[in-house]
XYZ file of C-alpha atoms in Angstrom:
241
model
C -63.710 -39.585 8.424
C -61.688 -42.778 9.937
C -60.148 -41.710 13.819
C -57.633 -44.075 14.548
C -54.824 -41.490 13.004
C -56.730 -39.208 15.541
C -55.826 -41.479 18.585
C -52.135 -41.642 18.506
C -50.015 -39.737 19.529
C -48.107 -37.811 17.031
C -44.388 -38.927 15.493
C -41.612 -36.501 16.892
C -39.389 -38.377 15.072
C -37.714 -38.049 11.752
C -38.504 -40.375 8.757
C -35.694 -42.378 8.589
C -34.137 -42.721 4.621
C -32.937 -45.286 3.350
C -29.310 -45.019 1.970
C -30.605 -44.254 -1.891
C -33.540 -42.039 -0.504
C -30.733 -40.027 1.108
C -28.310 -39.595 -1.537
C -31.845 -38.465 -3.464
C -32.859 -35.926 -0.749
C -28.944 -34.596 -0.926
C -28.874 -34.564 -5.048
C -32.008 -32.465 -5.027
C -30.826 -30.295 -2.255
C -27.429 -29.202 -3.578
C -28.400 -28.346 -6.785
C -31.800 -26.236 -6.338
C -31.074 -25.547 -2.993
C -33.739 -27.166 -1.178
C -34.203 -28.083 2.507
C -34.297 -31.942 3.786
C -37.533 -31.095 4.778
C -38.733 -29.825 1.929
C -38.411 -33.400 0.743
C -39.666 -36.421 2.302
C -40.644 -39.756 0.868
C -43.213 -42.294 0.554
C -41.933 -45.872 -0.749
C -39.563 -44.974 -2.645
C -41.092 -41.791 -4.147
C -40.236 -38.444 -3.111
C -42.631 -35.980 -2.473
C -41.410 -32.469 -2.521
C -43.712 -29.929 -0.739
C -45.273 -27.463 -2.672
C -42.853 -24.897 -2.890
C -39.646 -27.392 -3.766
C -41.999 -29.297 -6.930
C -42.753 -25.313 -8.235
C -39.602 -24.270 -8.151
C -38.572 -28.039 -10.261
C -41.683 -28.038 -12.768
C -40.321 -23.925 -13.568
C -37.089 -25.360 -14.158
C -37.483 -28.527 -15.847
C -40.488 -28.144 -17.889
C -41.194 -25.945 -20.461
C -44.985 -25.049 -18.900
C -46.895 -21.454 -19.902
C -49.265 -21.511 -17.076
C -50.047 -23.595 -13.657
C -52.829 -22.477 -11.558
C -53.250 -23.979 -7.647
C -56.365 -22.938 -6.061
C -58.096 -23.853 -2.420
C -61.754 -24.248 -3.673
C -63.337 -26.110 -1.018
C -62.338 -25.966 3.328
C -64.927 -28.893 4.779
C -64.696 -28.103 9.016
C -67.251 -30.840 9.937
C -65.238 -33.282 8.251
C -61.837 -31.669 8.627
C -61.233 -32.046 4.431
C -59.561 -30.036 2.224
C -59.997 -29.763 -2.040
C -57.833 -27.697 -4.063
C -57.632 -27.522 -7.951
C -54.800 -27.649 -10.070
C -55.007 -26.354 -13.787
C -51.463 -26.343 -16.121
C -51.682 -24.886 -19.407
C -49.759 -26.674 -21.826
C -47.944 -25.672 -25.592
C -50.457 -25.038 -27.686
C -52.600 -23.766 -25.156
C -54.564 -26.832 -24.434
C -55.311 -27.418 -20.122
C -55.592 -30.454 -17.624
C -57.278 -29.973 -14.575
C -57.645 -31.746 -11.537
C -58.505 -31.953 -8.208
C -56.672 -33.151 -4.448
C -57.694 -33.338 -0.774
C -56.577 -33.671 2.279
C -58.201 -35.058 5.568
C -56.678 -33.745 9.386
C -55.479 -36.664 11.433
C -54.877 -38.344 7.945
C -50.845 -39.514 8.687
C -48.699 -38.567 6.056
C -45.350 -40.574 4.953
C -43.365 -39.503 7.410
C -45.446 -40.929 9.562
C -47.272 -37.749 11.806
C -51.106 -37.098 11.030
C -51.928 -33.498 8.977
C -52.261 -31.483 12.262
C -55.334 -29.234 11.739
C -57.209 -27.531 9.040
C -54.368 -25.020 8.020
C -52.246 -28.134 7.397
C -54.736 -29.974 5.236
C -54.550 -27.210 3.250
C -51.314 -26.871 2.501
C -51.286 -30.385 1.809
C -54.085 -30.450 -0.341
C -52.036 -27.204 -2.270
C -49.292 -29.430 -2.936
C -51.012 -32.184 -4.033
C -53.070 -30.295 -6.550
C -49.489 -29.771 -7.743
C -48.124 -33.167 -7.581
C -51.230 -34.512 -9.063
C -51.704 -32.074 -11.931
C -48.213 -32.610 -13.042
C -48.443 -35.924 -13.515
C -51.425 -35.959 -15.347
C -49.230 -34.349 -18.285
C -46.392 -36.245 -17.640
C -44.432 -34.688 -15.393
C -41.722 -36.645 -13.074
C -39.098 -34.040 -11.229
C -37.176 -37.065 -11.150
C -36.938 -37.942 -14.406
C -36.602 -34.550 -15.607
C -34.144 -33.712 -13.304
C -31.986 -37.306 -15.041
C -33.031 -35.810 -18.422
C -32.020 -31.937 -17.397
C -28.634 -33.020 -15.775
C -27.237 -35.835 -18.318
C -28.028 -32.569 -20.941
C -25.862 -30.347 -19.034
C -28.698 -28.330 -18.554
C -29.581 -28.384 -22.410
C -33.327 -30.446 -22.021
C -36.201 -30.293 -20.695
C -38.157 -33.311 -19.895
C -41.201 -33.407 -22.662
C -44.707 -33.872 -21.283
C -47.588 -37.082 -22.409
C -50.634 -36.410 -20.985
C -52.419 -39.516 -19.278
C -55.192 -40.468 -18.573
C -55.977 -39.667 -14.712
C -59.672 -40.621 -14.566
C -58.499 -44.418 -15.425
C -55.655 -44.452 -13.162
C -58.064 -43.297 -10.118
C -60.384 -45.928 -10.984
C -58.440 -47.881 -10.456
C -57.074 -47.568 -7.299
C -60.339 -46.734 -5.914
C -61.075 -50.596 -7.022
C -58.036 -51.044 -6.201
C -57.868 -49.934 -2.641
C -61.554 -50.801 -1.542
C -60.987 -55.093 -2.334
C -57.613 -54.187 -0.101
C -59.873 -52.205 2.492
C -62.522 -55.460 2.342
C -65.415 -53.002 1.274
C -65.114 -54.657 -2.244
C -65.111 -58.782 -1.674
C -64.792 -61.194 -4.345
C -67.254 -64.076 -3.506
C -67.128 -67.178 -5.419
C -68.003 -67.537 -8.602
C -66.933 -64.272 -9.441
C -69.930 -62.904 -7.369
C -69.103 -59.092 -6.137
C -70.681 -57.324 -2.829
C -70.154 -53.738 -2.995
C -72.423 -53.384 0.133
C -69.748 -52.169 2.406
C -68.487 -50.099 -0.405
C -71.318 -48.265 -1.379
C -72.544 -47.724 2.099
C -69.668 -45.365 2.755
C -69.156 -43.250 -0.183
C -73.001 -42.306 0.689
C -72.299 -41.620 3.890
C -69.576 -38.358 2.552
C -71.263 -38.650 -1.336
C -75.187 -39.256 -0.492
C -75.822 -38.754 -4.140
C -73.517 -41.746 -5.265
C -73.003 -45.305 -5.409
C -69.984 -45.477 -7.630
C -66.608 -43.863 -8.119
C -67.566 -43.533 -12.042
C -70.611 -41.662 -11.940
C -68.213 -38.936 -9.528
C -66.912 -35.495 -10.331
C -63.490 -34.842 -10.436
C -63.366 -32.868 -7.416
C -65.464 -35.351 -5.729
C -63.075 -38.760 -7.309
C -60.278 -37.097 -5.441
C -62.077 -36.162 -1.826
C -63.187 -40.232 -2.256
C -59.628 -41.382 -3.342
C -58.084 -39.317 -0.431
C -60.607 -40.545 1.837
C -60.197 -44.810 0.873
C -56.246 -43.860 1.387
C -56.558 -42.709 4.866
C -58.786 -45.421 5.853
C -56.004 -47.608 4.414
C -53.249 -46.035 6.420
C -55.924 -46.337 9.555
C -56.068 -50.065 8.647
C -52.140 -50.872 7.993
C -51.305 -49.136 11.708
C -53.542 -50.970 13.458
C -52.050 -54.179 12.051
C -49.024 -53.063 12.724
C -49.831 -51.946 16.700
C -51.484 -55.262 17.213
C -48.455 -57.024 16.009
C -46.469 -55.469 18.098
C -48.518 -55.942 21.325
C -47.842 -59.881 20.397
C -44.257 -59.506 20.334
C -44.608 -58.312 23.595
C-alpha cells in the first residue's frame, strides 16, 4: 500500500470549486435538500456521499431494490471492501465491488484517516459503481427529471463494467511505469506482476481476478497514481522555491 499520503499533513481547507462546479452543487442542494459537504468533485465529476446518492437513485430512476453490504475489512492493509447489488426491473441483478484504503487521498485532497472512514467511503463507492453499472448518471438523470417537470426518469442501460475496469487498470499501470512498452512493441510487465502478487499472491493478471479482487486492485492503483501526482507537484513546488 502506498504510504506517501500518510506522511503528509491532512489538508483542512475546503476543496476549491470552479464556478460551474459551485453552481451544480448549489442546484442539487436546492432541489434535493442536500448539504454542500455531501457533494465534492473529482475533476468535473460530482461525487455524492452515500446518503445523497441513495436519495437520487430513489427519486430519479426506477430500481426495485439496492443492497450495499460491507464484505471485507483488512486492518493490516487498511483496506475495506463493500458489495453493491442492484435489482433491475424484470428481476435481473447486477453486483459490483468497491474498496477504500486508509491514507488514500480523496478528491478534496484530504487522506482517508482511519478504518471507519475507509468503510464509509467503500460503501459510498460500491453504491456509485453499481449504479454506474446499470447506466445511472445522477447529473443526466437530474436533467431528464427537471426538463420533464418530474414526469420522466432516466432509462437504465447495462454496460460492461469488467471491460471498463480492465482498461483503466492497464492505463494506470502504464502511467505508473508498472507496464512498459519498449521499442518493437515488447511489453515489460515484471514490476506490474511483482506489485500485484504483493497484494494477491495467486494472481499475475487482472483478467484472472474475481470482481472483488479487481475492484481492490483498481483502487490500489488509483492510490499509487494519486501519491505519484502529489510527489511530482511537491517536487515542482520545491524547485520553484
